[in-house]
Short mmCIF file of C-alpha atoms in Angstrom, two decimals:
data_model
loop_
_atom_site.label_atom_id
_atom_site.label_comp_id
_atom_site.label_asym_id
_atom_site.label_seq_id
_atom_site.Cartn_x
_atom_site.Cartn_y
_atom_site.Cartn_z
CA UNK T 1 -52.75 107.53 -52.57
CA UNK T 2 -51.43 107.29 -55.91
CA UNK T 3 -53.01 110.30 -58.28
CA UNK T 4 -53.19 113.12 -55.74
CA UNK T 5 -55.70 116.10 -57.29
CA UNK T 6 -53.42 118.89 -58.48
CA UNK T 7 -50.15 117.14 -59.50
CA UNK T 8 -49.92 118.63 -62.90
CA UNK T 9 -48.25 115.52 -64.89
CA UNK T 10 -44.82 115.65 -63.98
CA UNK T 11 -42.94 114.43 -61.30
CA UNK T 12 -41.85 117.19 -58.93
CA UNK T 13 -38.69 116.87 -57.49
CA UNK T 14 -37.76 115.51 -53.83
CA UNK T 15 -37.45 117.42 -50.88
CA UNK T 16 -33.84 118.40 -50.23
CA UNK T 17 -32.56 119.11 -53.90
CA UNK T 18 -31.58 122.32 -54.99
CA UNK T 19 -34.75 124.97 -55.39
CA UNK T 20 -35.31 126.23 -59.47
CA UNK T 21 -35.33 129.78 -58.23
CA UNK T 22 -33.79 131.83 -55.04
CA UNK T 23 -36.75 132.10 -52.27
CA UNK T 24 -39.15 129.91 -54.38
CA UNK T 25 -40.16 126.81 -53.10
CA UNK T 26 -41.43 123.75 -54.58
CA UNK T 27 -44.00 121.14 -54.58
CA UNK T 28 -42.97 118.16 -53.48
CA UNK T 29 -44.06 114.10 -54.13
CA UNK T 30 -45.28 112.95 -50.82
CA UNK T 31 -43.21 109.51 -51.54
CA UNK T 32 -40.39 108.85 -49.18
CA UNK T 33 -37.24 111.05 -49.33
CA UNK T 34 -34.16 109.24 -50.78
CA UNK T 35 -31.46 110.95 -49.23
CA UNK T 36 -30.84 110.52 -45.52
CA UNK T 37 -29.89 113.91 -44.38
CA UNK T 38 -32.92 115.65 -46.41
CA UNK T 39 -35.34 112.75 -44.75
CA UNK T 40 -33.76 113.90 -41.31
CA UNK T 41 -33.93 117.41 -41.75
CA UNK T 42 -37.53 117.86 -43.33
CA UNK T 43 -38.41 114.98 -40.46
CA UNK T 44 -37.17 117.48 -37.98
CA UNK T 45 -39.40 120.35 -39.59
CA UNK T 46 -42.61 118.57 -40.56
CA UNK T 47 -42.47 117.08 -37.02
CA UNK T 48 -42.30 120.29 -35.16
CA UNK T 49 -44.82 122.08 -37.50
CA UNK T 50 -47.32 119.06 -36.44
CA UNK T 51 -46.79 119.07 -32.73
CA UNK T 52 -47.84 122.77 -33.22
CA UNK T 53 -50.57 122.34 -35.13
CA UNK T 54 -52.04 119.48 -32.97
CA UNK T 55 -51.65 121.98 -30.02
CA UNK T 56 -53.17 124.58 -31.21
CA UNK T 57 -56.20 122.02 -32.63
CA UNK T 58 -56.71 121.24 -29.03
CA UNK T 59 -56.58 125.13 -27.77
CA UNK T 60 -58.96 126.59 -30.35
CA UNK T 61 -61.54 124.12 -30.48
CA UNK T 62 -61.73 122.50 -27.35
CA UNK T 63 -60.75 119.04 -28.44
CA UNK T 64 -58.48 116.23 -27.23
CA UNK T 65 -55.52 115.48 -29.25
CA UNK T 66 -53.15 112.87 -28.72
CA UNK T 67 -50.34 112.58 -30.93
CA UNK T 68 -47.01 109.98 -31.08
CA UNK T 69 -44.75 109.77 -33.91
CA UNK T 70 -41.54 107.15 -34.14
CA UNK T 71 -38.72 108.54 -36.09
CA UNK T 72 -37.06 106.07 -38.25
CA UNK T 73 -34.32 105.41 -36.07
CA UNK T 74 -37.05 104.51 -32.79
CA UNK T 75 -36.91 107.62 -31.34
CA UNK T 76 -40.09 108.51 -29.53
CA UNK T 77 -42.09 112.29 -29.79
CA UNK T 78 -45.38 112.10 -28.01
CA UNK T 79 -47.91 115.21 -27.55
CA UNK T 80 -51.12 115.01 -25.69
CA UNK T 81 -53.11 117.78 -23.81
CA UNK T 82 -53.89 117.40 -20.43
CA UNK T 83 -56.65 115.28 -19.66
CA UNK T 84 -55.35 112.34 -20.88
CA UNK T 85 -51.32 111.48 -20.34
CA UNK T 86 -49.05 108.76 -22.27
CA UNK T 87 -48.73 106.07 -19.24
CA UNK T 88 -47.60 103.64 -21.39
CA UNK T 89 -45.49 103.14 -24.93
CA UNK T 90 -45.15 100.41 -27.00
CA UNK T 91 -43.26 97.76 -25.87
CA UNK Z 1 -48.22 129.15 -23.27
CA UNK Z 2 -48.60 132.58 -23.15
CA UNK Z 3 -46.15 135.39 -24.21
CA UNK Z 4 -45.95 133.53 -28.12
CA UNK Z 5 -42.67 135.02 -29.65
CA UNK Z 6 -43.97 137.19 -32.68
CA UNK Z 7 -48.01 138.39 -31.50
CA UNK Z 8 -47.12 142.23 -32.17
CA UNK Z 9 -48.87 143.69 -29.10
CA UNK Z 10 -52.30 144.51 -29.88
CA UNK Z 11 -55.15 141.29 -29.40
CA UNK Z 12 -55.32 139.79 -33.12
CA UNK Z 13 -59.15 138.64 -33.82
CA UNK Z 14 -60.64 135.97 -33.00
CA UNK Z 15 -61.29 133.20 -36.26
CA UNK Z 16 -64.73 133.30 -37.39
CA UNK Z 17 -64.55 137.38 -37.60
CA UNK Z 18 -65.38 138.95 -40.76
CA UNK Z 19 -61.56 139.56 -42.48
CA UNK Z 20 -60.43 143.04 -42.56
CA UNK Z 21 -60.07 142.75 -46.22
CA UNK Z 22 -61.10 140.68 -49.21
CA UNK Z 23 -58.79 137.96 -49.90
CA UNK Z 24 -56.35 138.82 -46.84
CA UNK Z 25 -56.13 136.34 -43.97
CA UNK Z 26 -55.35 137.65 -40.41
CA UNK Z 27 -53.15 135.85 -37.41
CA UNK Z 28 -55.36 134.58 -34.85
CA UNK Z 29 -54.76 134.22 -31.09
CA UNK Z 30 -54.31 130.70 -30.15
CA UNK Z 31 -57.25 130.57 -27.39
CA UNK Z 32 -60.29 128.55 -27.45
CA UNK Z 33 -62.74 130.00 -30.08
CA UNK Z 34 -65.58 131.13 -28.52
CA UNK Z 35 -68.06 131.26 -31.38
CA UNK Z 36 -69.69 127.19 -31.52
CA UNK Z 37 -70.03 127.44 -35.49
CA UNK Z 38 -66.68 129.29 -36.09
CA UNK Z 39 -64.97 126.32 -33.59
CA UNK Z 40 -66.44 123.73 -35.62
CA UNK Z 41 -65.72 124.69 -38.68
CA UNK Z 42 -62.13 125.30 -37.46
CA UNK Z 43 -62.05 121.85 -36.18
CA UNK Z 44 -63.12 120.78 -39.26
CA UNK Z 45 -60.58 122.42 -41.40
CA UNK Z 46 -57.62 122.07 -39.04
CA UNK Z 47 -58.40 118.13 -38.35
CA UNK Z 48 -58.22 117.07 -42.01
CA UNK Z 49 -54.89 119.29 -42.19
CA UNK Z 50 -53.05 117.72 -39.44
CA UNK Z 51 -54.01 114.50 -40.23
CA UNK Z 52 -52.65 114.72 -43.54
CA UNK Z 53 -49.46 116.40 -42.55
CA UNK Z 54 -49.26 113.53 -40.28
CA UNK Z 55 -49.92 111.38 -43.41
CA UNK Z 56 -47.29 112.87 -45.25
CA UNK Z 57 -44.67 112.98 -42.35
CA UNK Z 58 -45.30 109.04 -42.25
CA UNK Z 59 -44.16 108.59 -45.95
CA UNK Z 60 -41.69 111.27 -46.50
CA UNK Z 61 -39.81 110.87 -43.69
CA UNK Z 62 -40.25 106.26 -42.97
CA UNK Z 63 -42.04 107.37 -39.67
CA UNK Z 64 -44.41 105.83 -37.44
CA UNK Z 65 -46.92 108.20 -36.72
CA UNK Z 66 -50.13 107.61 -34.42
CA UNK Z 67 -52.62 110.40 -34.59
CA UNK Z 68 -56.00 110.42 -32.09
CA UNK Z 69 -58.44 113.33 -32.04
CA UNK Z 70 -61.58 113.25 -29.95
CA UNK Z 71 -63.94 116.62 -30.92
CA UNK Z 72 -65.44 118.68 -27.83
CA UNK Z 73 -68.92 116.80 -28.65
CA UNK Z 74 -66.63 113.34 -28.03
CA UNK Z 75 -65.99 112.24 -31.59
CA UNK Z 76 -63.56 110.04 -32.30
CA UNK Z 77 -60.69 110.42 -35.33
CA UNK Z 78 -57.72 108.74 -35.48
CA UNK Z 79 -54.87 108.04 -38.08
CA UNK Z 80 -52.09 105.48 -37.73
CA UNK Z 81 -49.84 104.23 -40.60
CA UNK Z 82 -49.51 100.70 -40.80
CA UNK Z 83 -46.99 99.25 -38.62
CA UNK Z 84 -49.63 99.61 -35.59
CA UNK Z 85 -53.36 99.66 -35.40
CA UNK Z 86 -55.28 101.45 -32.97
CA UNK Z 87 -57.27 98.35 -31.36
CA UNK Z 88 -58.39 99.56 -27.71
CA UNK Z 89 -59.45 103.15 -27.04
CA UNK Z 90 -60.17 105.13 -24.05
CA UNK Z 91 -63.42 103.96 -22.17
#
């Protein structure tokens, strides 16, 4: 995925450091976050905002989503809508 | 799911409805779209969004993310990073 459309040359900095202006936010490079407690909190955030958005995929047009995401540490988040139900996880 | 914390009372409009204004989006209710070529399209946009915020959630945050849509005409997308491939799916 190297060479993303839109990047404008330099490298923008991680998630978690300290924003160049109050109430602005900043792009971010989608490479993996150094620092443990920024991976854990933007983990935390991205991870919620996707559960919601695969829910409301499935409400608004009709479709079956199923969704399962390990956190780093093993810890299991699973979403699915109803016709179909996690039975089964890795083992 | 009903009673979402923030819908200010009145119905908001449905997507797919001409915008009140150029250049201004609105908040749509989260309730199947009943317009076929508005839900498609929305499909269309929203899948390639979650599955690259699911992308991104894999490398930013060292997660293990398994992603399966099926579309209401029974198409199949999926997305899983590479730890685990999907190999079986639903017959």
């Amino acid at each position: 995925m190297a060479g993303r459309g839109g990047d404008g040359g330099g490298q923008p900095p991680q998630e978690g450091a300290a924003p160049a202006a109050a109430g602005k936010r900043e792009r971010i490079a989608i490479r993996r976050i150094d620092n443990l407690a920024a991976r854990q909190v933007t983990f935390s955030k991205r991870r919620r905002g996707l559960f919601k958005k695969a829910e409301e995929l499935s409400i608004l047009c009709d479709a079956d989503v199923g969704l399962v995401v390990f956190s780093a540490t093993g810890k299991l988040f699973n979403f699915a809508n109803t016709r179909y139900t996690t039975t089964t996880c890795y083992s």
